[in-house]
Short mmCIF file of C-alpha atoms and ligand atoms in Angstrom, two decimals:
data_model
loop_
_atom_site.label_atom_id
_atom_site.label_comp_id
_atom_site.label_asym_id
_atom_site.label_seq_id
_atom_site.Cartn_x
_atom_site.Cartn_y
_atom_site.Cartn_z
CA MET A 1176 121.30 127.66 63.18
CA ASN A 1177 124.89 127.48 62.15
CA LEU A 1178 125.77 123.88 63.03
CA ASP A 1179 129.40 122.95 63.35
CA LYS A 1180 131.29 119.98 61.87
CA ASN A 1181 130.33 117.81 64.87
CA ARG A 1182 126.84 117.55 63.43
CA LEU A 1183 127.80 114.86 60.96
CA THR A 1184 129.44 112.52 63.51
CA SER A 1185 127.69 113.37 66.77
CA LYS A 1186 124.24 112.08 67.84
CA VAL A 1187 121.13 114.20 68.03
CA TRP A 1188 119.42 113.85 71.44
CA LEU A 1189 115.93 115.02 72.57
CA ILE A 1190 115.61 114.99 76.38
CA THR A 1191 112.50 115.83 78.39
CA GLY A 1192 112.58 117.53 81.79
CA CYS A 1193 115.96 119.25 81.38
CA SER A 1194 115.37 121.95 84.04
CA THR A 1195 116.95 120.05 86.97
CA GLY A 1196 118.12 116.64 88.14
CA PHE A 1197 118.85 113.78 85.74
CA GLY A 1198 117.58 115.67 82.68
CA ARG A 1199 119.84 118.65 83.41
CA ALA A 1200 122.86 116.52 84.19
CA LEU A 1201 122.34 114.48 81.01
CA ALA A 1202 121.81 117.60 78.91
CA GLU A 1203 125.10 119.07 80.16
CA ALA A 1204 127.03 115.84 79.62
CA VAL A 1205 125.59 115.19 76.14
CA LEU A 1206 126.57 118.71 75.00
CA LYS A 1207 129.95 118.54 76.57
CA LYS A 1208 130.68 115.37 74.54
CA GLY A 1209 129.94 117.27 71.31
CA ASN A 1210 126.46 115.96 70.59
CA CYS A 1211 123.49 118.03 69.36
CA LEU A 1212 120.61 118.49 71.82
CA LEU A 1213 117.02 119.57 71.62
CA ALA A 1214 116.68 120.37 75.32
CA THR A 1215 113.12 120.61 76.52
CA ALA A 1216 111.49 121.90 79.69
CA ARG A 1217 108.20 123.34 80.83
CA LYS A 1218 110.01 126.66 81.37
CA PRO A 1219 112.66 126.72 78.59
CA GLU A 1220 114.01 130.01 79.93
CA GLN A 1221 115.60 127.87 82.66
CA LEU A 1222 117.84 126.38 79.97
CA ARG A 1223 119.08 129.72 78.57
CA ALA A 1224 122.50 129.69 80.34
CA LEU A 1225 123.20 126.16 79.15
CA ILE A 1226 122.09 126.77 75.56
CA ASP A 1227 124.21 129.97 75.37
CA GLN A 1228 127.34 127.85 76.02
CA TYR A 1229 126.57 125.70 72.95
CA PRO A 1230 125.02 128.03 70.36
CA ASN A 1231 125.82 125.67 67.45
CA THR A 1232 124.68 122.40 68.91
CA ALA A 1233 121.87 123.17 71.38
CA LYS A 1234 118.36 124.47 71.11
CA ALA A 1235 115.74 124.76 73.86
CA VAL A 1236 111.98 124.43 73.40
CA ARG A 1237 109.01 124.36 75.69
CA LEU A 1238 107.62 120.91 76.32
CA ASP A 1239 105.06 119.83 78.90
CA VAL A 1240 104.95 116.13 78.08
CA THR A 1241 101.22 115.97 78.82
CA LEU A 1242 100.43 118.34 75.92
CA SER A 1243 100.10 116.78 72.47
CA GLN A 1244 100.78 120.05 70.47
CA GLU A 1245 103.96 120.66 72.44
CA ARG A 1246 105.16 117.07 71.86
CA GLN A 1247 104.70 117.42 68.10
CA ALA A 1248 106.26 120.89 68.10
CA ALA A 1249 109.34 119.66 69.97
CA VAL A 1250 109.87 116.75 67.52
CA ASP A 1251 109.34 119.19 64.56
CA ALA A 1252 111.89 121.60 66.11
CA ALA A 1253 114.48 118.83 66.44
CA ILE A 1254 114.01 117.78 62.81
CA GLN A 1255 114.07 121.38 61.53
CA THR A 1256 117.20 122.22 63.51
CA PHE A 1257 119.23 119.03 63.35
CA GLY A 1258 117.58 116.92 60.62
CA ARG A 1259 117.04 113.82 62.74
CA ILE A 1260 116.63 112.39 66.25
CA ASP A 1261 119.01 109.63 67.24
CA VAL A 1262 118.27 109.41 70.93
CA LEU A 1263 114.98 110.22 72.76
CA VAL A 1264 115.15 110.35 76.54
CA ASN A 1265 111.75 110.20 78.26
CA ASN A 1266 112.96 111.57 81.59
CA ALA A 1267 110.24 113.95 82.83
CA GLY A 1268 108.39 112.62 85.85
CA TYR A 1269 107.46 113.15 89.50
CA GLY A 1270 106.74 111.12 92.64
CA LEU A 1271 103.42 110.57 94.38
CA ILE A 1272 103.29 109.53 98.04
CA GLY A 1273 100.12 107.96 99.34
CA ALA A 1274 98.60 104.57 99.98
CA LEU A 1275 96.10 103.37 97.37
CA GLU A 1276 93.19 104.30 99.66
CA GLU A 1277 94.49 107.84 99.98
CA VAL A 1278 95.02 108.81 96.35
CA SER A 1279 92.19 110.41 94.39
CA ASP A 1280 91.28 109.59 90.82
CA SER A 1281 92.82 112.93 89.84
CA ASP A 1282 96.12 112.09 91.70
CA ILE A 1283 96.28 108.78 89.80
CA ARG A 1284 95.42 110.15 86.37
CA GLN A 1285 97.88 113.09 86.67
CA ALA A 1286 100.71 110.78 87.66
CA PHE A 1287 99.98 108.49 84.73
CA GLU A 1288 99.60 111.44 82.34
CA THR A 1289 103.16 112.58 83.04
CA ASN A 1290 105.11 109.44 84.01
CA PHE A 1291 103.49 107.01 81.57
CA PHE A 1292 101.34 108.64 78.85
CA GLY A 1293 103.84 111.50 78.34
CA ALA A 1294 106.52 108.93 77.49
CA VAL A 1295 104.13 106.76 75.47
CA HIS A 1296 102.87 109.60 73.24
CA LEU A 1297 106.25 111.21 72.69
CA THR A 1298 107.60 107.81 71.74
CA GLN A 1299 104.72 107.34 69.25
CA THR A 1300 105.53 110.79 67.77
CA VAL A 1301 109.21 109.90 67.30
CA LEU A 1302 108.94 106.26 66.14
CA PRO A 1303 107.91 106.91 62.50
CA LEU A 1304 110.97 109.11 62.12
CA MET A 1305 113.29 106.50 63.69
CA ARG A 1306 111.81 103.78 61.50
CA GLN A 1307 112.46 105.95 58.43
CA GLN A 1308 116.03 106.58 59.65
CA GLY A 1309 116.54 102.86 60.18
CA ARG A 1310 118.01 103.53 63.60
CA GLY A 1311 117.35 105.24 66.90
CA HIS A 1312 117.54 104.72 70.66
CA ILE A 1313 114.77 105.39 73.15
CA VAL A 1314 115.84 105.72 76.80
CA ASN A 1315 112.99 105.57 79.30
CA MET A 1316 113.54 106.78 82.84
CA SER A 1317 112.00 104.12 85.01
CA SER A 1318 113.10 103.60 88.63
CA THR A 1319 113.93 100.86 91.07
CA ALA A 1320 110.24 101.42 91.75
CA GLY A 1321 109.59 100.08 88.23
CA LEU A 1322 110.58 96.61 89.46
CA VAL A 1323 110.00 96.77 93.20
CA GLY A 1324 106.71 97.82 94.88
CA PHE A 1325 107.21 100.23 97.81
CA GLY A 1326 104.40 100.69 100.35
CA GLY A 1327 103.12 104.28 100.35
CA SER A 1328 103.98 104.72 96.65
CA SER A 1329 101.55 102.31 94.98
CA ILE A 1330 100.59 104.64 92.10
CA TYR A 1331 104.08 105.94 91.48
CA CYS A 1332 105.26 102.34 91.29
CA ALA A 1333 102.35 101.52 88.98
CA THR A 1334 103.38 104.33 86.58
CA LYS A 1335 106.97 103.04 86.47
CA PHE A 1336 105.91 99.29 86.16
CA ALA A 1337 103.81 100.45 83.22
CA VAL A 1338 106.85 102.15 81.63
CA GLU A 1339 108.79 98.89 82.17
CA GLY A 1340 106.16 96.62 80.54
CA MET A 1341 105.62 98.97 77.61
CA SER A 1342 109.33 99.38 77.00
CA GLU A 1343 110.17 95.64 77.20
CA ALA A 1344 107.46 94.79 74.66
CA LEU A 1345 108.31 97.81 72.44
CA ALA A 1346 111.92 96.63 72.24
CA LYS A 1347 110.66 93.44 70.54
CA GLU A 1348 108.36 95.44 68.20
CA VAL A 1349 111.06 97.76 66.88
CA GLU A 1350 114.22 95.65 67.01
CA SER A 1351 114.06 94.81 63.31
CA PHE A 1352 113.94 98.56 62.48
CA GLY A 1353 117.29 99.14 64.16
CA ILE A 1354 115.64 100.91 67.13
CA LYS A 1355 116.94 100.14 70.61
CA ILE A 1356 115.19 100.64 73.92
CA THR A 1357 116.86 101.05 77.32
CA LEU A 1358 115.19 101.35 80.70
CA ILE A 1359 117.05 103.30 83.42
CA GLU A 1360 116.36 102.12 86.96
CA PRO A 1361 117.92 104.50 89.46
CA GLY A 1362 117.89 104.12 93.20
CA ALA A 1363 117.91 107.33 95.33
CA PHE A 1364 119.76 110.16 93.54
CA ARG A 1365 120.44 113.71 94.68
CA THR A 1366 118.00 115.61 92.39
CA ASN A 1367 114.91 117.69 93.16
CA PHE A 1368 112.83 114.50 93.25
CA ASN A 1369 112.61 114.33 97.08
CA GLY A 1370 111.72 118.00 97.25
CA ARG A 1371 109.58 119.87 94.79
CA SER A 1372 108.94 116.80 92.59
CA LEU A 1373 107.33 114.78 95.39
CA SER A 1374 103.57 115.23 95.52
CA THR A 1375 101.28 113.79 98.19
CA ALA A 1376 97.86 112.19 97.99
CA GLU A 1377 94.80 114.43 98.24
CA GLN A 1378 93.49 112.84 101.41
CA VAL A 1379 95.08 111.33 104.53
CA VAL A 1380 93.78 108.07 106.02
CA ASN A 1381 95.43 107.85 109.45
CA ALA A 1382 95.46 104.06 109.35
CA TYR A 1383 98.21 104.34 106.74
CA ASP A 1384 100.50 106.66 108.78
CA SER A 1385 103.06 103.94 109.22
CA VAL A 1386 103.44 103.52 105.45
CA SER A 1387 102.51 106.88 103.83
CA ARG A 1388 103.66 109.44 106.44
CA ALA A 1389 106.67 107.25 107.28
CA SER A 1390 107.58 107.08 103.60
CA LEU A 1391 107.18 110.82 103.16
CA GLN A 1392 109.38 111.41 106.20
CA TRP A 1393 112.01 109.01 104.75
CA PHE A 1394 112.08 110.99 101.49
CA LYS A 1395 112.35 114.31 103.38
CA ASP A 1396 115.10 113.03 105.66
CA MET A 1397 116.99 111.59 102.66
CA ASP A 1398 116.76 114.87 100.65
CA GLY A 1399 120.32 116.07 100.00
CA GLN A 1400 121.76 112.82 101.42
CA GLN A 1401 120.82 110.43 98.57
CA PRO A 1402 123.81 108.24 97.62
CA GLY A 1403 123.37 108.66 93.84
CA ASN A 1404 125.21 111.38 91.89
CA PRO A 1405 123.18 112.52 88.84
CA ALA A 1406 126.37 113.63 86.96
CA LYS A 1407 127.71 110.03 87.23
CA ALA A 1408 124.29 108.71 86.19
CA ALA A 1409 124.48 110.89 83.07
CA GLN A 1410 127.87 109.37 82.18
CA ALA A 1411 126.45 105.85 82.69
CA ILE A 1412 123.47 106.61 80.44
CA ILE A 1413 125.80 107.96 77.71
CA GLN A 1414 128.00 104.86 78.04
CA ALA A 1415 124.90 102.65 77.56
CA VAL A 1416 123.76 104.63 74.51
CA GLU A 1417 127.22 104.58 72.92
CA SER A 1418 127.64 100.84 73.56
CA PRO A 1419 127.45 98.59 70.46
CA ASN A 1420 125.30 96.32 72.59
CA PRO A 1421 123.19 98.56 74.80
CA PRO A 1422 121.39 97.04 77.82
CA MET A 1423 117.63 96.64 77.97
CA ARG A 1424 117.82 97.63 81.64
CA LEU A 1425 120.42 99.73 83.43
CA ALA A 1426 120.07 99.87 87.21
CA LEU A 1427 121.93 102.82 88.81
CA GLY A 1428 123.24 102.91 92.40
CA THR A 1429 124.23 100.33 94.98
CA ASP A 1430 120.76 100.62 96.58
CA ALA A 1431 119.13 99.80 93.21
CA MET A 1432 121.43 96.81 92.84
CA SER A 1433 120.52 95.24 96.17
CA LEU A 1434 116.78 96.06 95.96
CA ILE A 1435 116.53 94.52 92.47
CA GLN A 1436 118.54 91.44 93.48
CA ASP A 1437 116.17 90.95 96.46
CA LYS A 1438 113.18 91.24 94.13
CA LEU A 1439 114.56 88.69 91.62
CA GLU A 1440 115.31 86.32 94.50
CA SER A 1441 111.76 86.62 95.91
CA VAL A 1442 110.16 86.06 92.46
CA LYS A 1443 112.41 82.99 91.95
CA THR A 1444 111.60 81.61 95.42
CA GLY A 1445 107.85 82.18 94.96
CA LEU A 1446 107.93 80.41 91.58
CA GLU A 1447 109.80 77.46 92.98
CA ASP A 1448 107.65 77.18 96.13
CA TRP A 1449 104.43 77.06 94.04
CA GLN A 1450 105.82 75.20 91.00
CA GLN A 1451 103.59 72.11 91.52
CA VAL A 1452 100.48 74.28 91.58
CA THR A 1453 101.69 76.44 88.67
CA VAL A 1454 102.13 73.47 86.34
CA SER A 1455 98.98 71.69 87.50
CA THR A 1456 96.51 73.87 85.58
CA ASP A 1457 97.11 72.79 81.97
CA TYR A 1458 94.80 70.38 80.10
CA ALA A 1459 96.23 66.88 80.32
CA ASP A 1460 96.64 66.69 76.49
CA SER A 1461 98.21 70.18 76.08
CA GLN A 1462 101.51 70.78 74.32
CA ALA A 1463 103.99 73.34 75.59
CA ILE A 1464 103.78 76.52 73.46
CA ALA A 1465 106.50 79.06 72.97
CA ARG A 1466 105.73 82.79 72.56
N1 NAP B 235 115.97 111.17 91.89
C1 NAP B 235 115.62 109.90 92.16
O1 NAP B 235 115.95 109.40 93.22
C2 NAP B 235 114.91 109.12 91.11
C3 NAP B 235 114.94 107.73 91.24
C4 NAP B 235 114.31 106.93 90.29
C5 NAP B 235 113.72 107.59 89.20
N2 NAP B 235 113.66 108.92 89.11
C6 NAP B 235 113.03 109.50 87.90
O2 NAP B 235 113.89 110.43 87.30
C7 NAP B 235 113.15 111.32 86.48
C8 NAP B 235 113.66 112.72 86.66
O3 NAP B 235 113.49 113.12 88.01
P1 NAP B 235 114.67 113.77 88.89
O4 NAP B 235 115.02 112.81 89.89
O5 NAP B 235 115.70 114.31 87.99
O6 NAP B 235 113.87 114.94 89.62
P2 NAP B 235 113.82 116.52 89.36
O7 NAP B 235 115.15 117.14 89.51
O8 NAP B 235 112.70 117.00 90.20
O9 NAP B 235 113.41 116.62 87.80
C9 NAP B 235 112.13 116.28 87.36
C10 NAP B 235 112.00 116.84 85.95
O10 NAP B 235 110.73 116.41 85.39
C11 NAP B 235 110.11 117.56 84.86
N3 NAP B 235 108.66 117.38 84.68
C12 NAP B 235 107.74 117.05 85.60
N4 NAP B 235 106.51 117.02 85.04
C13 NAP B 235 106.68 117.38 83.73
C14 NAP B 235 105.83 117.56 82.62
N5 NAP B 235 104.49 117.38 82.74
N6 NAP B 235 106.35 117.91 81.42
C15 NAP B 235 107.67 118.11 81.32
N7 NAP B 235 108.54 118.02 82.30
C16 NAP B 235 108.05 117.66 83.53
C17 NAP B 235 110.50 118.68 85.81
O11 NAP B 235 110.23 119.91 85.15
P3 NAP B 235 109.80 121.28 85.98
O12 NAP B 235 111.12 121.92 86.30
O13 NAP B 235 109.01 122.06 84.96
O14 NAP B 235 109.01 120.84 87.15
C18 NAP B 235 111.94 118.39 85.98
O15 NAP B 235 112.72 118.84 84.85
C19 NAP B 235 111.68 111.09 86.87
O16 NAP B 235 111.05 110.34 85.86
C20 NAP B 235 111.73 110.31 88.17
O17 NAP B 235 110.61 109.48 88.33
C21 NAP B 235 114.27 109.69 90.01
#
């Protein structure tokens, strides 16, 4: 590949799930700003038109994040083509509607394979390189559902809560290597999420109609009407990555803002209401310990 002068000053991004939605919008914005991009998708032919516009700075490869050989091949392709990876965006993911009693073991494991383990293993593949580079930024697509539990989405929320916990701890593990971690927590955005990326539990338990079917209906009714604009989300993510002091968490959308504020308030209230009980369980002679 005949890389242009930009290569020396621009960043090299690797983004998962670039076919539609956030991944597509971010891929377009990153390239437009003169960066290099290893764009990945399960069907890379869907990226052809985009790649053709940026023959010197973009390359597309196939990546199903659940497949270990494809994860390694994508990282190898980025290194071979651009020599490094500055920003990894673990964006690929899908929704699962169903109360806990309705989801099968296979529903649960598939959701975790993509939304959690896909991000975990790709991060593990990229970290040795970033440590060697002495810098890097990993952006993990969480959700408002990574901080707030929504009835009818228990397993989807669990996958995103897992991404949150892993990322928060990872940030502390890799800080000294110059590697930054940012969690993106969008509210409802106008992508394909409410349509083809929304799966439903294998079985229906009618007792949960008022949570699961109501939630599915909410997503269907909202499809195409979501307040969030993915192109603006892409600009916000780039702004966070380019910041000298990037945020650990970036909530996106006014709905995300108020849902997360309510959650913080309820955690604070619960802690205060039960404070006497909380602090009553130490040994009498114990010293406070810091971690
Ligand atoms: N839109 C929202 O309201 C919202 C809110 C909060 C968080 N999110 C999160 O945002 C991320 C992107 O979703 P989106 O809203 O942009 O929806 P989208 O337009 O449906 O895009 C989902 C992307 O994930 C890809 N994907 C799914 N499974 C994959 C796998 N195993 N390997 C590789 N790629 C895979 C899809 O690829 P294919 O084309 O091959 O299916 C597609 O590119 C997800 O992690 C989602 O949880 C979305």
